[in-house]
Short mmCIF file of C-alpha atoms and ligand atoms in Angstrom, two decimals:
data_model
loop_
_atom_site.label_atom_id
_atom_site.label_comp_id
_atom_site.label_asym_id
_atom_site.label_seq_id
_atom_site.Cartn_x
_atom_site.Cartn_y
_atom_site.Cartn_z
CA MET A 31 8.04 4.79 -16.02
CA SER A 32 6.86 2.61 -12.81
CA LYS A 33 4.14 0.54 -12.17
CA VAL A 34 2.48 -0.34 -8.90
CA GLY A 35 -0.21 -2.97 -8.23
CA ILE A 36 -3.09 -2.71 -5.68
CA LEU A 37 -5.85 -5.18 -5.09
CA MET A 38 -8.68 -4.94 -1.96
CA GLY A 39 -9.80 -8.17 -1.36
CA SER A 40 -13.35 -5.89 -1.71
CA LYS A 41 -15.13 -3.32 -3.59
CA SER A 42 -15.97 -1.69 -0.13
CA ASP A 43 -11.92 -1.71 1.20
CA PHE A 44 -11.79 0.90 -1.79
CA GLU A 45 -11.67 3.50 0.41
CA VAL A 46 -9.10 2.55 2.15
CA VAL A 47 -7.18 2.43 -0.50
CA LYS A 48 -7.78 5.81 -2.12
CA PRO A 49 -4.52 7.43 0.08
CA ALA A 50 -2.40 4.88 -1.40
CA VAL A 51 -3.77 5.56 -4.71
CA ASN A 52 -3.76 9.49 -4.41
CA VAL A 53 -0.08 9.96 -2.88
CA LEU A 54 0.82 7.26 -5.89
CA LYS A 55 -0.71 9.83 -8.36
CA LYS A 56 0.76 12.58 -7.36
CA PHE A 57 4.40 11.08 -7.52
CA GLY A 58 2.97 10.55 -11.14
CA VAL A 59 3.67 6.54 -10.75
CA ASP A 60 1.33 4.30 -12.60
CA THR A 61 -1.25 2.19 -10.39
CA GLU A 62 -3.57 -0.22 -11.92
CA VAL A 63 -5.93 -0.96 -9.02
CA ARG A 64 -8.17 -4.56 -8.51
CA VAL A 65 -10.68 -5.93 -7.03
CA ILE A 66 -9.70 -9.65 -6.85
CA SER A 67 -10.38 -12.00 -3.48
CA ALA A 68 -7.61 -14.61 -1.34
CA HIS A 69 -11.11 -16.29 -0.57
CA ARG A 70 -13.87 -15.60 -3.32
CA THR A 71 -11.48 -15.18 -5.80
CA PRO A 72 -8.46 -17.57 -6.11
CA GLU A 73 -8.03 -18.44 -9.15
CA GLU A 74 -7.61 -14.49 -10.21
CA ALA A 75 -5.20 -14.25 -7.55
CA HIS A 76 -2.55 -16.68 -8.19
CA GLU A 77 -2.82 -15.72 -12.20
CA TYR A 78 -2.44 -11.90 -11.18
CA ALA A 79 0.45 -13.11 -8.73
CA MET A 80 2.79 -15.11 -11.34
CA ASN A 81 1.86 -12.49 -14.11
CA ALA A 82 2.83 -9.29 -12.65
CA LYS A 83 6.47 -8.71 -12.89
CA LYS A 84 6.41 -10.30 -16.39
CA ASN A 85 3.14 -7.11 -16.62
CA GLY A 86 4.88 -4.23 -15.57
CA ILE A 87 4.50 -4.33 -12.03
CA GLU A 88 6.88 -3.11 -9.46
CA VAL A 89 5.90 -3.57 -5.58
CA LEU A 90 2.09 -4.19 -5.09
CA ILE A 91 -0.13 -3.20 -2.49
CA CYS A 92 -2.67 -5.48 -1.40
CA ALA A 93 -5.60 -4.27 1.09
CA ALA A 94 -7.96 -7.49 3.06
CA GLY A 95 -10.05 -7.20 5.50
CA LYS A 96 -10.80 -9.85 8.30
CA ALA A 97 -8.65 -13.24 7.82
CA ALA A 98 -6.84 -10.59 5.26
CA HIS A 99 -4.74 -13.16 3.30
CA LEU A 100 -4.89 -11.79 0.51
CA GLY A 101 -1.21 -10.51 1.12
CA GLY A 102 0.20 -13.36 1.97
CA VAL A 103 -1.22 -15.06 -1.10
CA ILE A 104 -0.57 -12.78 -3.65
CA ALA A 105 4.04 -12.52 -1.87
CA ALA A 106 3.60 -16.76 -2.03
CA PHE A 107 3.82 -16.37 -5.99
CA THR A 108 6.48 -13.43 -6.70
CA THR A 109 9.16 -12.12 -5.22
CA LEU A 110 7.89 -8.01 -6.03
CA PRO A 111 7.38 -6.98 -2.80
CA VAL A 112 3.93 -6.74 -1.81
CA ILE A 113 2.99 -4.29 1.01
CA GLY A 114 -0.05 -5.20 3.37
CA LEU A 115 -2.20 -3.13 4.25
CA PRO A 116 -4.86 -4.18 6.86
CA VAL A 117 -8.27 -2.55 6.50
CA LYS A 118 -10.10 -1.98 10.13
CA THR A 119 -13.48 -4.11 11.17
CA ASP A 120 -15.82 -3.42 13.36
CA MET A 121 -15.06 -6.50 15.83
CA MET A 122 -11.37 -5.91 16.58
CA GLY A 123 -10.86 -2.50 14.68
CA GLY A 124 -9.61 -4.30 12.15
CA LEU A 125 -6.27 -6.51 14.74
CA ASP A 126 -7.93 -9.17 13.43
CA SER A 127 -6.57 -7.99 10.03
CA LEU A 128 -3.16 -6.76 11.35
CA LEU A 129 -1.82 -9.70 12.60
CA SER A 130 -3.74 -11.98 9.42
CA ILE A 131 -1.27 -9.54 7.69
CA VAL A 132 1.84 -9.52 9.89
CA GLN A 133 1.99 -12.04 10.79
CA MET A 134 3.63 -14.56 8.22
CA PRO A 135 4.80 -17.39 8.04
CA ALA A 136 9.45 -17.13 7.48
CA GLY A 137 9.98 -16.83 3.59
CA ILE A 138 7.54 -14.85 2.13
CA PRO A 139 7.67 -11.74 4.15
CA VAL A 140 4.48 -9.52 3.87
CA ALA A 141 5.93 -6.01 4.81
CA THR A 142 2.63 -4.35 6.54
CA VAL A 143 1.93 -0.66 7.60
CA GLY A 144 -0.56 -0.03 10.20
CA VAL A 145 -4.78 0.22 9.59
CA ASN A 146 -5.88 1.84 7.93
CA GLY A 147 -3.02 3.10 6.87
CA GLY A 148 -2.94 3.74 3.17
CA GLU A 149 -0.73 6.82 2.91
CA ASN A 150 2.35 4.88 4.20
CA ALA A 151 1.65 1.84 1.46
CA GLY A 152 2.08 4.63 -0.87
CA LEU A 153 3.98 6.14 0.88
CA LEU A 154 6.46 2.82 1.08
CA ALA A 155 5.44 1.87 -1.98
CA LEU A 156 7.50 5.13 -3.83
CA GLN A 157 10.92 4.16 -1.48
CA ILE A 158 11.48 1.09 -2.62
CA LEU A 159 10.32 2.39 -5.50
CA GLY A 160 13.35 5.31 -5.35
CA ILE A 161 15.62 2.68 -5.54
CA LYS A 162 15.56 2.95 -9.02
CA TYR A 163 14.40 5.72 -9.92
CA PRO A 164 16.01 8.68 -8.50
CA GLN A 165 13.55 11.17 -9.23
CA ILE A 166 11.24 9.46 -7.13
CA ALA A 167 13.70 9.75 -4.73
CA GLU A 168 14.01 13.28 -5.10
CA LYS A 169 10.32 14.22 -4.92
CA LEU A 170 10.14 11.52 -1.43
CA VAL A 171 12.95 13.84 0.19
CA GLU A 172 10.37 17.30 -1.30
CA TYR A 173 7.89 15.57 0.84
CA LYS A 174 10.42 15.29 4.54
CA GLU A 175 10.88 18.75 3.37
CA ALA A 176 7.58 19.92 3.07
CA MET A 177 6.11 17.94 6.26
CA LYS A 178 8.84 19.45 8.84
CA THR A 179 7.53 22.40 7.63
CA LYS A 180 4.47 22.59 7.67
CA ILE A 181 5.02 20.93 12.10
CA ASN A 182 7.21 23.76 12.06
CA ALA A 183 5.09 25.91 11.18
CA ASP A 184 1.90 23.98 13.58
CA ASP A 185 4.97 24.74 16.56
CA ALA A 186 4.69 28.14 16.28
CA ALA A 187 1.31 28.67 15.74
CA LEU A 188 0.92 26.42 19.51
CA GLN A 189 3.63 28.83 21.14
CA GLU A 190 1.69 31.80 20.32
CA LEU A 191 -1.51 30.21 22.05
CA LEU A 192 -0.16 29.54 25.37
C1 RP5 B 656 -11.81 -9.09 2.97
O1 RP5 B 656 -13.00 -9.67 4.21
C2 RP5 B 656 -11.92 -7.63 2.47
O2 RP5 B 656 -10.56 -7.09 2.50
C3 RP5 B 656 -12.99 -7.19 2.95
O3 RP5 B 656 -12.39 -5.93 4.16
C4 RP5 B 656 -13.51 -7.65 4.20
C5 RP5 B 656 -15.56 -7.18 4.01
O4 RP5 B 656 -15.36 -7.82 2.99
P1 RP5 B 656 -16.75 -7.78 2.23
O5 RP5 B 656 -18.10 -8.58 3.15
O6 RP5 B 656 -17.09 -5.89 2.97
O7 RP5 B 656 -17.06 -7.55 0.95
O8 RP5 B 656 -11.93 -10.61 1.91
#
């Protein structure tokens, strides 16, 4: 079965990463969750990216804040799809992280979700995996149906209040 590698630049990013881990678990996808920093442990980042494919990883999620170079550095060393997850910061509310991740030079894309968008990072990984694994694609259809049912119920409840 599929495996998603989830990296974060610091243990302090874990709360943002958790929703990604949770949604992947909910879909029965294995995760490998690591603290690896582009700046503080660059050798580990290089080694991880170089061996990810060989180790059965199919999609990578890289969470980082501030000068958030992790996703870009990992993407430099692998052809696996890399999803960047910008972490909110005190100084700029995460705009610093977002721009550091999303503004990649041509040739090295990092598919970037919103600031603290852990669940969307997980869902995007699932959508990528869904191309190969029909059972994941089917579960995604069910997920969307459940979301639609909830929003319709919320709308109906609101009409009752007004
Ligand atoms: C980044 O610096 C990390 O991804 C984290 O978001 C930020 C702050 O790290 P800590 O100082 O909390 O370890 O590399």
